mmCIF file of C-alpha atoms in Angstrom:
data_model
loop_
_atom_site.group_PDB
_atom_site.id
_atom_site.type_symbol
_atom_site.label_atom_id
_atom_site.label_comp_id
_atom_site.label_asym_id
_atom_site.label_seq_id
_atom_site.Cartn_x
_atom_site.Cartn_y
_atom_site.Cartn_z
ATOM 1 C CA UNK Q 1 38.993 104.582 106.852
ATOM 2 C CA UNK Q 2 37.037 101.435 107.392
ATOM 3 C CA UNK Q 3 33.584 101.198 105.405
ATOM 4 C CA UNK Q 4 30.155 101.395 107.585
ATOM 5 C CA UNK Q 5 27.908 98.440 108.358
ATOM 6 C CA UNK Q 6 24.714 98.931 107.644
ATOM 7 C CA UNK Q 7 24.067 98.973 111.644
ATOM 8 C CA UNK Q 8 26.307 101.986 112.199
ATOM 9 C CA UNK Q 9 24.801 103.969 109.001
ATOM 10 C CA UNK Q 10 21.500 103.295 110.728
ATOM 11 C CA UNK Q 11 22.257 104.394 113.915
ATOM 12 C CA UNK Q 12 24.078 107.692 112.505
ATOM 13 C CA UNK Q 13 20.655 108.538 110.331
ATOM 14 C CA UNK Q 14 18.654 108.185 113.654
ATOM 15 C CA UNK Q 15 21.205 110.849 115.468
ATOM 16 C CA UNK Q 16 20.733 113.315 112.620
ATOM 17 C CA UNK Q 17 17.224 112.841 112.913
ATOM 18 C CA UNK Q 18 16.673 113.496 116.711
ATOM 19 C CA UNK Q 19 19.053 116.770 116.184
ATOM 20 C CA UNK Q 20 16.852 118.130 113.710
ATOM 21 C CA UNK Q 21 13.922 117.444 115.425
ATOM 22 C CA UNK Q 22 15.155 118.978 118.546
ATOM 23 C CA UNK Q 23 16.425 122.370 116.860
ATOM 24 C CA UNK Q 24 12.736 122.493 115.408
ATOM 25 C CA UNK Q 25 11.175 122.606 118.542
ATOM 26 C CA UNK Q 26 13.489 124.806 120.323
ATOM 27 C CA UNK Q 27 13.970 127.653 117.403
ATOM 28 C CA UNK Q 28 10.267 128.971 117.294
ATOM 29 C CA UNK Q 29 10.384 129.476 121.145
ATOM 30 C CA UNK Q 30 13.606 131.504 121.062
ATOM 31 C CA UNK Q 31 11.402 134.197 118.720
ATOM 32 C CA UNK Q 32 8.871 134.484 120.934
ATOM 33 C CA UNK Q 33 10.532 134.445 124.304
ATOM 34 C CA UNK Q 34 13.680 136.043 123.910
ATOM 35 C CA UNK Q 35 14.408 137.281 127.469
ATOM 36 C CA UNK Q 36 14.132 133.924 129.397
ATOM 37 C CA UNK Q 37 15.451 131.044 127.833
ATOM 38 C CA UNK Q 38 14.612 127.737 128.960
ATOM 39 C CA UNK Q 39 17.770 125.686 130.315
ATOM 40 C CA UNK Q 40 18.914 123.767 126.948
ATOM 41 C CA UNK Q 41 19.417 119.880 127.399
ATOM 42 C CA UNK Q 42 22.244 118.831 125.581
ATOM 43 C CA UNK Q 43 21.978 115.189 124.902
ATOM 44 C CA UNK Q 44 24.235 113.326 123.772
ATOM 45 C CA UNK Q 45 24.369 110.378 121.686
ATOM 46 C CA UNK Q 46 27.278 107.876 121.159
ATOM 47 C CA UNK Q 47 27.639 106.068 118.365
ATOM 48 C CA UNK Q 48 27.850 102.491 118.578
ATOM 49 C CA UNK Q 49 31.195 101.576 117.387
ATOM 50 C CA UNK Q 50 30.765 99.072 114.436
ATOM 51 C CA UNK Q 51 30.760 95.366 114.969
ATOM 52 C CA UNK Q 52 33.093 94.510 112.839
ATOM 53 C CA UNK Q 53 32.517 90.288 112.453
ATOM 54 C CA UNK Q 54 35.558 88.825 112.108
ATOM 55 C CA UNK Q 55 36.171 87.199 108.799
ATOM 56 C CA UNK Q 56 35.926 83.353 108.984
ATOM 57 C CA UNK Q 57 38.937 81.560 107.494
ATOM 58 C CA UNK Q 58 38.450 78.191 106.027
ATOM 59 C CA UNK Q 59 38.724 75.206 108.074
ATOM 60 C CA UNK Q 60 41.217 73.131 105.814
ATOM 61 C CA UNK Q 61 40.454 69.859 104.990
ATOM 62 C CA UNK Q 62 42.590 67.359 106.683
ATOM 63 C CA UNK Q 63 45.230 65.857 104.747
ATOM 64 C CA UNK Q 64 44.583 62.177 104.437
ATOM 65 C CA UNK Q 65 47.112 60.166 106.306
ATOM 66 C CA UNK Q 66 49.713 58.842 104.502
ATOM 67 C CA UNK Q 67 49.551 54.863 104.706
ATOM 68 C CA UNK Q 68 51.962 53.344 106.714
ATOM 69 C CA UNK Q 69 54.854 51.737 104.792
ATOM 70 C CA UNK Q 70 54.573 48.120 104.768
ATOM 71 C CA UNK Q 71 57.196 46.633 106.764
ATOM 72 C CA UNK Q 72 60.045 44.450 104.788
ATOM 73 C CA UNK Q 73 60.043 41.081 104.549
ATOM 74 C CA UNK Q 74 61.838 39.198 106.199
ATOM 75 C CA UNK Q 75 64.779 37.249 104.626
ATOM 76 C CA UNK Q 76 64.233 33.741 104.463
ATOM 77 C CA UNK Q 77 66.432 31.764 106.431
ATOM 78 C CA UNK Q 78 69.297 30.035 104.299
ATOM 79 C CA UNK Q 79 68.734 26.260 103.945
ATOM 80 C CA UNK Q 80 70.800 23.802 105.946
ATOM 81 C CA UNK Q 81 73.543 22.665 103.859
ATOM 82 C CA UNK Q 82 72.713 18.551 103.307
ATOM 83 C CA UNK Q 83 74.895 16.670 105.209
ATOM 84 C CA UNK Q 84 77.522 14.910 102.993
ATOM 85 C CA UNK Q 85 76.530 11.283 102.475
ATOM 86 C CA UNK Q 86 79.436 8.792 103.679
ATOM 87 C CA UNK Q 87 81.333 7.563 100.680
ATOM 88 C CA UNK Q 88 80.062 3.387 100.720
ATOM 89 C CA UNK Q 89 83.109 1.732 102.146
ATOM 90 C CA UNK Q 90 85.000 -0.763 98.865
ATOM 91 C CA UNK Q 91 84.398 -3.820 98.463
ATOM 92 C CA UNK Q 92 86.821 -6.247 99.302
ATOM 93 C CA UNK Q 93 88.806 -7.460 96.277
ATOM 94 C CA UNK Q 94 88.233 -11.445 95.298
ATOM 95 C CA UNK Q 95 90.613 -13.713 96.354
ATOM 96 C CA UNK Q 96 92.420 -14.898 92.947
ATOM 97 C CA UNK Q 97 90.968 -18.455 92.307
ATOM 98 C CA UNK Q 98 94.351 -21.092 92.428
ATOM 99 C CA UNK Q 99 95.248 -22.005 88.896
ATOM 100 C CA UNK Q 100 94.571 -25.592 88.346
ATOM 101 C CA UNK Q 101 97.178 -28.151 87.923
ATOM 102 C CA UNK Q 102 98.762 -28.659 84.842
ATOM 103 C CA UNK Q 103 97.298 -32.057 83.704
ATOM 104 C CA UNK Q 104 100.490 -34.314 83.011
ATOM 105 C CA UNK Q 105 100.313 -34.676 78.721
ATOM 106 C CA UNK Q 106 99.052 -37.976 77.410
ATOM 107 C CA UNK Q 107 102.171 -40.119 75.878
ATOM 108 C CA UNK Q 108 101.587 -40.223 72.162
ATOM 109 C CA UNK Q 109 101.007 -43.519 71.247
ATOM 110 C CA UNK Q 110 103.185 -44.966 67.791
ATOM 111 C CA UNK Q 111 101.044 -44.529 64.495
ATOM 112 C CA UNK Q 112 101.373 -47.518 62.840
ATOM 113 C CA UNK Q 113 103.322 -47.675 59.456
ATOM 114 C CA UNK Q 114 100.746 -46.789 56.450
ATOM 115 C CA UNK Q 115 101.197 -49.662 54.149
ATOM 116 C CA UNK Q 116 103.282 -49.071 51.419
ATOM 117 C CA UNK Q 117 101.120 -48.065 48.053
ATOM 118 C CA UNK Q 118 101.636 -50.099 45.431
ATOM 119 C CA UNK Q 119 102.697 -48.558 42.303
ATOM 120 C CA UNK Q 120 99.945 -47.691 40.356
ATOM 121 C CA UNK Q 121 99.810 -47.977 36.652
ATOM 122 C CA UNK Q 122 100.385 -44.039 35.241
ATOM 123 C CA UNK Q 123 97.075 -42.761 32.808
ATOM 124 C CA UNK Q 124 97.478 -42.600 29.341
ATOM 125 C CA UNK Q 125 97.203 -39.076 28.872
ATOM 126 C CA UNK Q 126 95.533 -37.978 25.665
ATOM 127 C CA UNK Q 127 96.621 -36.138 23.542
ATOM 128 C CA UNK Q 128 95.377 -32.292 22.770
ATOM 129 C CA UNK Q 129 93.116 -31.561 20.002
ATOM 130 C CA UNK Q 130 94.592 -29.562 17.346
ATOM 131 C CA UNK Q 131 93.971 -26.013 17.216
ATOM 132 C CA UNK Q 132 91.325 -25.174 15.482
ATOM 133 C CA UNK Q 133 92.189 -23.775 11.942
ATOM 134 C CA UNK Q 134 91.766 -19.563 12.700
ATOM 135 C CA UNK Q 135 90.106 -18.972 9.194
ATOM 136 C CA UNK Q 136 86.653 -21.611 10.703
ATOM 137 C CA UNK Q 137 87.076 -19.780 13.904
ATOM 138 C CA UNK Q 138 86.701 -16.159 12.012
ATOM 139 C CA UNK Q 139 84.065 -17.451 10.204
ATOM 140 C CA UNK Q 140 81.838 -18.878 13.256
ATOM 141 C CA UNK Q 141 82.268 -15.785 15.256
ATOM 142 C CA UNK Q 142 81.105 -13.138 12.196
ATOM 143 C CA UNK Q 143 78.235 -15.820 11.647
ATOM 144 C CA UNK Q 144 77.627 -15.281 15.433
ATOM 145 C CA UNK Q 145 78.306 -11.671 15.409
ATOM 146 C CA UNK Q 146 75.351 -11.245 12.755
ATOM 147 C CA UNK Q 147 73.073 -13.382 14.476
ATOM 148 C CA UNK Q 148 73.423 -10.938 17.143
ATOM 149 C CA UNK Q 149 73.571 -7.891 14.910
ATOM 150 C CA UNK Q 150 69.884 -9.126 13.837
ATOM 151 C CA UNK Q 151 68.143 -8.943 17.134
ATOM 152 C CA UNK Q 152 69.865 -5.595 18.454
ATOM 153 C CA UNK Q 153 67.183 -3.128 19.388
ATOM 154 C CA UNK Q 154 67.988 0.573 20.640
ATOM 155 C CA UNK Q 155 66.057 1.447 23.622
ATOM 156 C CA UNK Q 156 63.389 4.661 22.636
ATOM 157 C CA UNK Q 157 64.145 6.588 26.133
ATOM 158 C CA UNK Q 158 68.151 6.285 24.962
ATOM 159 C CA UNK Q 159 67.473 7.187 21.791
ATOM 160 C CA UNK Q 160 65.293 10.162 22.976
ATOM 161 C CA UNK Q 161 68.316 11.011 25.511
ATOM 162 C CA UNK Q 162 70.671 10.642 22.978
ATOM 163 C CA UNK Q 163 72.490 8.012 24.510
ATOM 164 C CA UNK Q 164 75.902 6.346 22.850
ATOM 165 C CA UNK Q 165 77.949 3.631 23.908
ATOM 166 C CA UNK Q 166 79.346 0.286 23.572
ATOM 167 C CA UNK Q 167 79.036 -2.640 25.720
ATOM 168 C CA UNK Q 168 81.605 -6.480 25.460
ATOM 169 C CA UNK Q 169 79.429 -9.485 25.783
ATOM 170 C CA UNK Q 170 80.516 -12.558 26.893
ATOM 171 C CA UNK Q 171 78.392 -15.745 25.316
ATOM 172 C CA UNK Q 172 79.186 -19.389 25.717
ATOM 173 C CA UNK Q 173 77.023 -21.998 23.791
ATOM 174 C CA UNK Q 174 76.886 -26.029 23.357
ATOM 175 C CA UNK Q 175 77.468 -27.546 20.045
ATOM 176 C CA UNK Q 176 74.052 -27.076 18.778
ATOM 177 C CA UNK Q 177 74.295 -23.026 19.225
ATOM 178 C CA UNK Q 178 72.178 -22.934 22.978
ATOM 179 C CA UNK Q 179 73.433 -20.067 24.927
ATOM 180 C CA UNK Q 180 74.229 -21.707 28.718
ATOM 181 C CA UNK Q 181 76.095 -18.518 29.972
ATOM 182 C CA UNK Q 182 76.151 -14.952 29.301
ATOM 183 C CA UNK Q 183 77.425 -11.879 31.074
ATOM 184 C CA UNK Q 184 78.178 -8.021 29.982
ATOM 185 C CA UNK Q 185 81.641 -7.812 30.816
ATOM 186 C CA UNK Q 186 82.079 -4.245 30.056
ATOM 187 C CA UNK Q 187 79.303 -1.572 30.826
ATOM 188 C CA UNK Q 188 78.462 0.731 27.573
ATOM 189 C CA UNK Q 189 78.365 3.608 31.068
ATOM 190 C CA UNK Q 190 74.181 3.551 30.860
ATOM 191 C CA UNK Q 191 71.966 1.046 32.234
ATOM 192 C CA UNK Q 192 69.601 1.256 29.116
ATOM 193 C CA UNK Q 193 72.175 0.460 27.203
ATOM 194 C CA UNK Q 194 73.344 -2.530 29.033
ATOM 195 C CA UNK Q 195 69.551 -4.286 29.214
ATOM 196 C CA UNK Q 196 68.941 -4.523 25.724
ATOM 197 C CA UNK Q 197 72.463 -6.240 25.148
ATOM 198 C CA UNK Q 198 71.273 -9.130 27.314
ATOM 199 C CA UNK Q 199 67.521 -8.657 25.797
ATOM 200 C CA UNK Q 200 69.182 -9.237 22.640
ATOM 201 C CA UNK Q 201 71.156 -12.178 23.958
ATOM 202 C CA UNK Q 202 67.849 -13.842 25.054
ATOM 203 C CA UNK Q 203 66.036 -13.157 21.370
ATOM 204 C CA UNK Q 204 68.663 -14.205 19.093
ATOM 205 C CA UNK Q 205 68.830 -17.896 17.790
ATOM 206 C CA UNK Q 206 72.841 -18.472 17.295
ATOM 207 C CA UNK Q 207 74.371 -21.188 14.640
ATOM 208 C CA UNK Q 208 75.532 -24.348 15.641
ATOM 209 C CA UNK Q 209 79.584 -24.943 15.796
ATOM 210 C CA UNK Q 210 80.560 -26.150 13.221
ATOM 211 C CA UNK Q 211 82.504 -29.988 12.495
ATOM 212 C CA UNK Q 212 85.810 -28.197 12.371
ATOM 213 C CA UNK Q 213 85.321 -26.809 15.732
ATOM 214 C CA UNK Q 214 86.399 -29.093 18.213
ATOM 215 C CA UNK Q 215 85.271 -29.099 22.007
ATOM 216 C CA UNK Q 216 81.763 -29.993 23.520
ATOM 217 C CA UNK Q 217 80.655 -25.947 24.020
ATOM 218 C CA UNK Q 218 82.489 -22.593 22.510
ATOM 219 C CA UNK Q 219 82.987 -19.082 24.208
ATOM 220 C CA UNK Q 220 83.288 -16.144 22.494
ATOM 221 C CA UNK Q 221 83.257 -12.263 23.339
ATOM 222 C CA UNK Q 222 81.662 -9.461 20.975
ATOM 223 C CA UNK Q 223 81.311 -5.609 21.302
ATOM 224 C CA UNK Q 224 78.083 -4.373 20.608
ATOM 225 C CA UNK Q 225 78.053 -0.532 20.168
ATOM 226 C CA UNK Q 226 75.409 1.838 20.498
ATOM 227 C CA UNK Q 227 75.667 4.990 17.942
ATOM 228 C CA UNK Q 228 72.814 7.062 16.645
ATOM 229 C CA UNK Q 229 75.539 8.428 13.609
#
Protein backbone atom coordinates (compact mmCIF):
# COMPACT_ATOMS: atom_id res chain seq x y z
CA UNK A 1 0.00 0.00 0.00
CA UNK A 2 1.22 3.41 -0.97
CA UNK A 3 1.87 5.92 2.07
CA UNK A 4 -0.68 9.08 2.45
CA UNK A 5 0.18 12.66 1.57
CA UNK A 6 -0.48 14.85 3.97
CA UNK A 7 -3.46 16.21 1.58
CA UNK A 8 -5.28 12.88 1.58
CA UNK A 9 -4.78 12.35 5.57
CA UNK A 10 -6.38 15.78 5.75
CA UNK A 11 -9.14 15.25 3.73
CA UNK A 12 -9.90 11.69 5.44
CA UNK A 13 -9.84 13.56 9.14
CA UNK A 14 -12.44 16.09 7.71
CA UNK A 15 -14.82 12.96 6.51
CA UNK A 16 -14.61 11.41 9.97
CA UNK A 17 -15.41 14.59 11.34
CA UNK A 18 -18.63 15.49 9.36
CA UNK A 19 -19.84 11.68 10.16
CA UNK A 20 -19.60 12.21 13.69
CA UNK A 21 -21.10 15.33 13.68
CA UNK A 22 -23.98 14.17 11.69
CA UNK A 23 -24.75 10.95 13.92
CA UNK A 24 -24.78 13.58 16.89
CA UNK A 25 -27.44 15.46 15.60
CA UNK A 26 -29.55 12.77 14.31
CA UNK A 27 -29.30 10.22 17.52
CA UNK A 28 -31.07 12.50 20.18
CA UNK A 29 -34.06 12.96 17.74
CA UNK A 30 -34.52 9.22 17.16
CA UNK A 31 -35.27 9.07 21.29
CA UNK A 32 -37.66 11.45 21.23
CA UNK A 33 -39.54 10.84 18.04
CA UNK A 34 -39.52 7.33 17.49
CA UNK A 35 -42.64 6.83 15.31
CA UNK A 36 -41.80 9.27 12.41
CA UNK A 37 -38.44 9.42 11.33
CA UNK A 38 -37.23 12.12 9.30
CA UNK A 39 -35.98 10.94 5.69
CA UNK A 40 -32.05 10.33 6.42
CA UNK A 41 -29.63 12.11 3.87
CA UNK A 42 -26.93 9.98 3.11
CA UNK A 43 -24.09 12.01 1.85
CA UNK A 44 -21.46 10.94 0.51
CA UNK A 45 -18.00 11.97 0.36
CA UNK A 46 -15.21 10.83 -2.06
CA UNK A 47 -11.96 10.92 -1.26
CA UNK A 48 -9.65 12.72 -3.34
CA UNK A 49 -7.34 10.23 -4.72
CA UNK A 50 -3.73 11.30 -3.76
CA UNK A 51 -1.62 13.41 -6.01
CA UNK A 52 1.05 11.52 -6.20
CA UNK A 53 3.99 14.18 -7.79
CA UNK A 54 6.00 12.41 -9.88
CA UNK A 55 9.55 12.08 -8.76
CA UNK A 56 11.94 14.39 -10.72
CA UNK A 57 14.96 12.59 -12.18
CA UNK A 58 18.11 14.48 -12.64
CA UNK A 59 18.75 16.31 -15.71
CA UNK A 60 22.37 14.91 -16.51
CA UNK A 61 24.93 17.12 -17.23
CA UNK A 62 25.98 17.09 -20.77
CA UNK A 63 29.02 15.33 -21.58
CA UNK A 64 31.53 17.77 -22.91
CA UNK A 65 32.24 17.20 -26.53
CA UNK A 66 35.06 15.40 -27.32
CA UNK A 67 37.54 17.72 -29.41
CA UNK A 68 37.79 17.01 -32.81
CA UNK A 69 40.95 15.11 -33.81
CA UNK A 70 43.32 17.28 -35.50
CA UNK A 71 43.61 16.37 -38.98
CA UNK A 72 47.19 14.80 -40.22
CA UNK A 73 49.61 16.57 -41.78
CA UNK A 74 50.19 16.47 -44.80
CA UNK A 75 53.35 14.79 -46.24
CA UNK A 76 55.67 17.09 -47.64
CA UNK A 77 56.20 16.78 -51.14
CA UNK A 78 59.59 14.92 -52.05
CA UNK A 79 62.22 17.34 -53.44
CA UNK A 80 63.01 17.41 -57.14
CA UNK A 81 65.93 15.34 -57.71
CA UNK A 82 68.86 18.12 -59.00
CA UNK A 83 69.36 17.76 -62.40
CA UNK A 84 72.77 16.09 -63.14
CA UNK A 85 75.30 18.74 -64.12
CA UNK A 86 76.88 17.97 -67.73
CA UNK A 87 80.29 16.45 -67.28
CA UNK A 88 82.72 19.74 -68.79
CA UNK A 89 83.63 18.46 -72.19
CA UNK A 90 88.08 17.56 -72.19
CA UNK A 91 90.25 19.61 -73.17
CA UNK A 92 91.92 19.12 -76.24
CA UNK A 93 95.35 17.51 -75.81
CA UNK A 94 98.56 19.91 -76.88
CA UNK A 95 99.96 19.42 -80.00
CA UNK A 96 103.59 17.86 -79.20
CA UNK A 97 106.04 20.82 -79.83
CA UNK A 98 108.60 19.51 -83.01
CA UNK A 99 111.91 18.52 -81.52
CA UNK A 100 114.51 20.88 -82.63
CA UNK A 101 117.20 20.05 -84.99
CA UNK A 102 120.10 18.37 -83.96
CA UNK A 103 122.78 21.15 -84.16
CA UNK A 104 125.61 19.62 -86.49
CA UNK A 105 128.79 19.04 -83.64
CA UNK A 106 131.58 21.56 -83.78
CA UNK A 107 134.89 19.85 -85.43
CA UNK A 108 137.39 19.59 -82.64
CA UNK A 109 140.09 21.64 -83.39
CA UNK A 110 144.03 19.90 -82.89
CA UNK A 111 145.47 20.71 -79.30
CA UNK A 112 148.71 21.70 -79.86
CA UNK A 113 151.67 19.47 -78.63
CA UNK A 114 152.50 20.45 -74.78
CA UNK A 115 156.14 21.14 -74.90
CA UNK A 116 158.19 18.53 -73.81
CA UNK A 117 159.29 19.03 -69.87
CA UNK A 118 162.61 19.15 -69.37
CA UNK A 119 164.03 16.78 -66.99
CA UNK A 120 164.09 18.14 -63.79
CA UNK A 121 166.82 17.61 -61.32
CA UNK A 122 165.32 14.72 -58.64
CA UNK A 123 165.29 16.21 -54.60
CA UNK A 124 167.70 15.05 -52.35
CA UNK A 125 165.60 13.28 -50.09
CA UNK A 126 166.66 13.36 -46.46
CA UNK A 127 167.18 11.03 -44.63
CA UNK A 128 164.82 9.80 -41.49
CA UNK A 129 165.67 10.66 -38.05
CA UNK A 130 166.56 7.81 -35.97
CA UNK A 131 164.11 6.38 -33.74
CA UNK A 132 164.07 7.71 -30.75
CA UNK A 133 165.82 5.50 -28.06
CA UNK A 134 162.36 3.73 -26.21
CA UNK A 135 163.97 4.02 -22.64
CA UNK A 136 163.79 8.58 -23.23
CA UNK A 137 160.45 7.93 -24.71
CA UNK A 138 159.24 5.88 -21.37
CA UNK A 139 160.68 8.34 -19.42
CA UNK A 140 158.93 11.57 -21.09
CA UNK A 141 155.58 9.98 -21.11
CA UNK A 142 155.63 8.85 -17.05
CA UNK A 143 157.07 12.52 -16.56
CA UNK A 144 153.91 13.53 -18.57
CA UNK A 145 151.69 11.03 -17.06
CA UNK A 146 152.48 12.64 -13.49
CA UNK A 147 152.12 16.01 -14.58
CA UNK A 148 148.72 14.98 -15.34
CA UNK A 149 148.27 12.74 -12.33
CA UNK A 150 148.89 16.18 -10.32
CA UNK A 151 146.02 18.21 -11.58
CA UNK A 152 143.30 15.28 -11.67
CA UNK A 153 140.31 16.34 -9.66
CA UNK A 154 137.17 13.96 -9.04
CA UNK A 155 134.00 15.70 -9.64
CA UNK A 156 131.84 15.93 -5.94
CA UNK A 157 128.32 15.03 -7.75
CA UNK A 158 130.38 11.67 -9.17
CA UNK A 159 131.80 11.06 -6.19
CA UNK A 160 128.42 11.49 -4.35
CA UNK A 161 126.87 9.11 -7.22
CA UNK A 162 129.49 6.85 -6.89
CA UNK A 163 130.66 7.11 -10.23
CA UNK A 164 133.82 4.87 -11.71
CA UNK A 165 135.44 4.89 -14.88
CA UNK A 166 138.27 5.49 -17.08
CA UNK A 167 138.66 7.77 -19.89
CA UNK A 168 142.08 7.69 -23.01
CA UNK A 169 143.30 11.16 -23.64
CA UNK A 170 144.87 12.16 -26.53
CA UNK A 171 147.55 15.27 -25.98
CA UNK A 172 149.92 16.68 -28.53
CA UNK A 173 152.44 19.43 -27.42
CA UNK A 174 155.41 21.62 -29.11
CA UNK A 175 158.88 21.26 -27.92
CA UNK A 176 158.56 23.52 -25.04
CA UNK A 177 155.60 21.23 -23.40
CA UNK A 178 152.37 23.71 -24.83
CA UNK A 179 149.42 21.56 -25.35
CA UNK A 180 148.09 22.61 -29.20
CA UNK A 181 145.57 19.64 -29.40
CA UNK A 182 143.66 17.53 -27.15
CA UNK A 183 140.70 15.21 -27.45
CA UNK A 184 139.07 12.29 -25.12
CA UNK A 185 139.26 9.53 -27.38
CA UNK A 186 137.51 7.09 -25.26
CA UNK A 187 134.46 8.07 -22.99
CA UNK A 188 134.96 6.82 -19.14
CA UNK A 189 130.58 6.10 -20.02
CA UNK A 190 129.67 9.50 -17.74
CA UNK A 191 129.82 12.94 -18.81
CA UNK A 192 131.23 14.09 -15.34
CA UNK A 193 133.77 12.01 -15.77
CA UNK A 194 134.80 13.06 -19.16
CA UNK A 195 134.86 17.14 -18.22
CA UNK A 196 137.29 17.02 -15.63
CA UNK A 197 139.76 14.95 -17.93
CA UNK A 198 139.88 17.94 -20.28
CA UNK A 199 139.64 20.42 -17.06
CA UNK A 200 142.66 18.70 -16.05
CA UNK A 201 144.22 18.96 -19.48
CA UNK A 202 143.71 22.78 -19.37
CA UNK A 203 145.35 23.10 -15.55
CA UNK A 204 148.31 21.04 -15.88
CA UNK A 205 151.74 22.61 -16.96
CA UNK A 206 153.51 19.55 -19.00
CA UNK A 207 157.57 19.20 -19.36
CA UNK A 208 159.30 20.17 -22.26
CA UNK A 209 160.64 17.22 -24.77
CA UNK A 210 163.49 16.52 -24.12
CA UNK A 211 167.07 16.85 -26.59
CA UNK A 212 166.82 13.17 -27.31
CA UNK A 213 163.43 13.54 -28.65
CA UNK A 214 163.51 14.42 -32.08
CA UNK A 215 160.58 16.15 -34.10
CA UNK A 216 159.22 19.82 -33.78
CA UNK A 217 155.87 18.65 -31.48
CA UNK A 218 155.15 15.02 -29.68
CA UNK A 219 151.75 13.09 -29.31
CA UNK A 220 151.05 10.89 -26.78
CA UNK A 221 147.86 9.01 -25.36
CA UNK A 222 147.21 8.30 -21.48
CA UNK A 223 144.31 6.57 -19.56
CA UNK A 224 143.13 8.39 -16.78
CA UNK A 225 140.85 6.25 -14.50
CA UNK A 226 138.35 7.20 -12.14
CA UNK A 227 138.08 4.74 -8.91
CA UNK A 228 136.85 5.68 -5.49
CA UNK A 229 138.76 2.07 -4.12
Amino acid sequence: MAALSPAAWTALLFALTLHALVLMAVLPREQETVETLPPMTVMRFELAEPVIEPAIEPVPEPRPEADPEPEPEPEPEPEPEPEPQPEPEPEPEPEPKPKPEPKPEPKPEPKPEPPRARAEPQAEVAPEPAAPDPAHVASYEEALAAALEREKAYPVMARRRRLEGEALLFVRIDREGRVLEYRVEQSSGHVQLDQAVRDMVQRAGLPAMPSELPGANYEFRVPVRFSLR
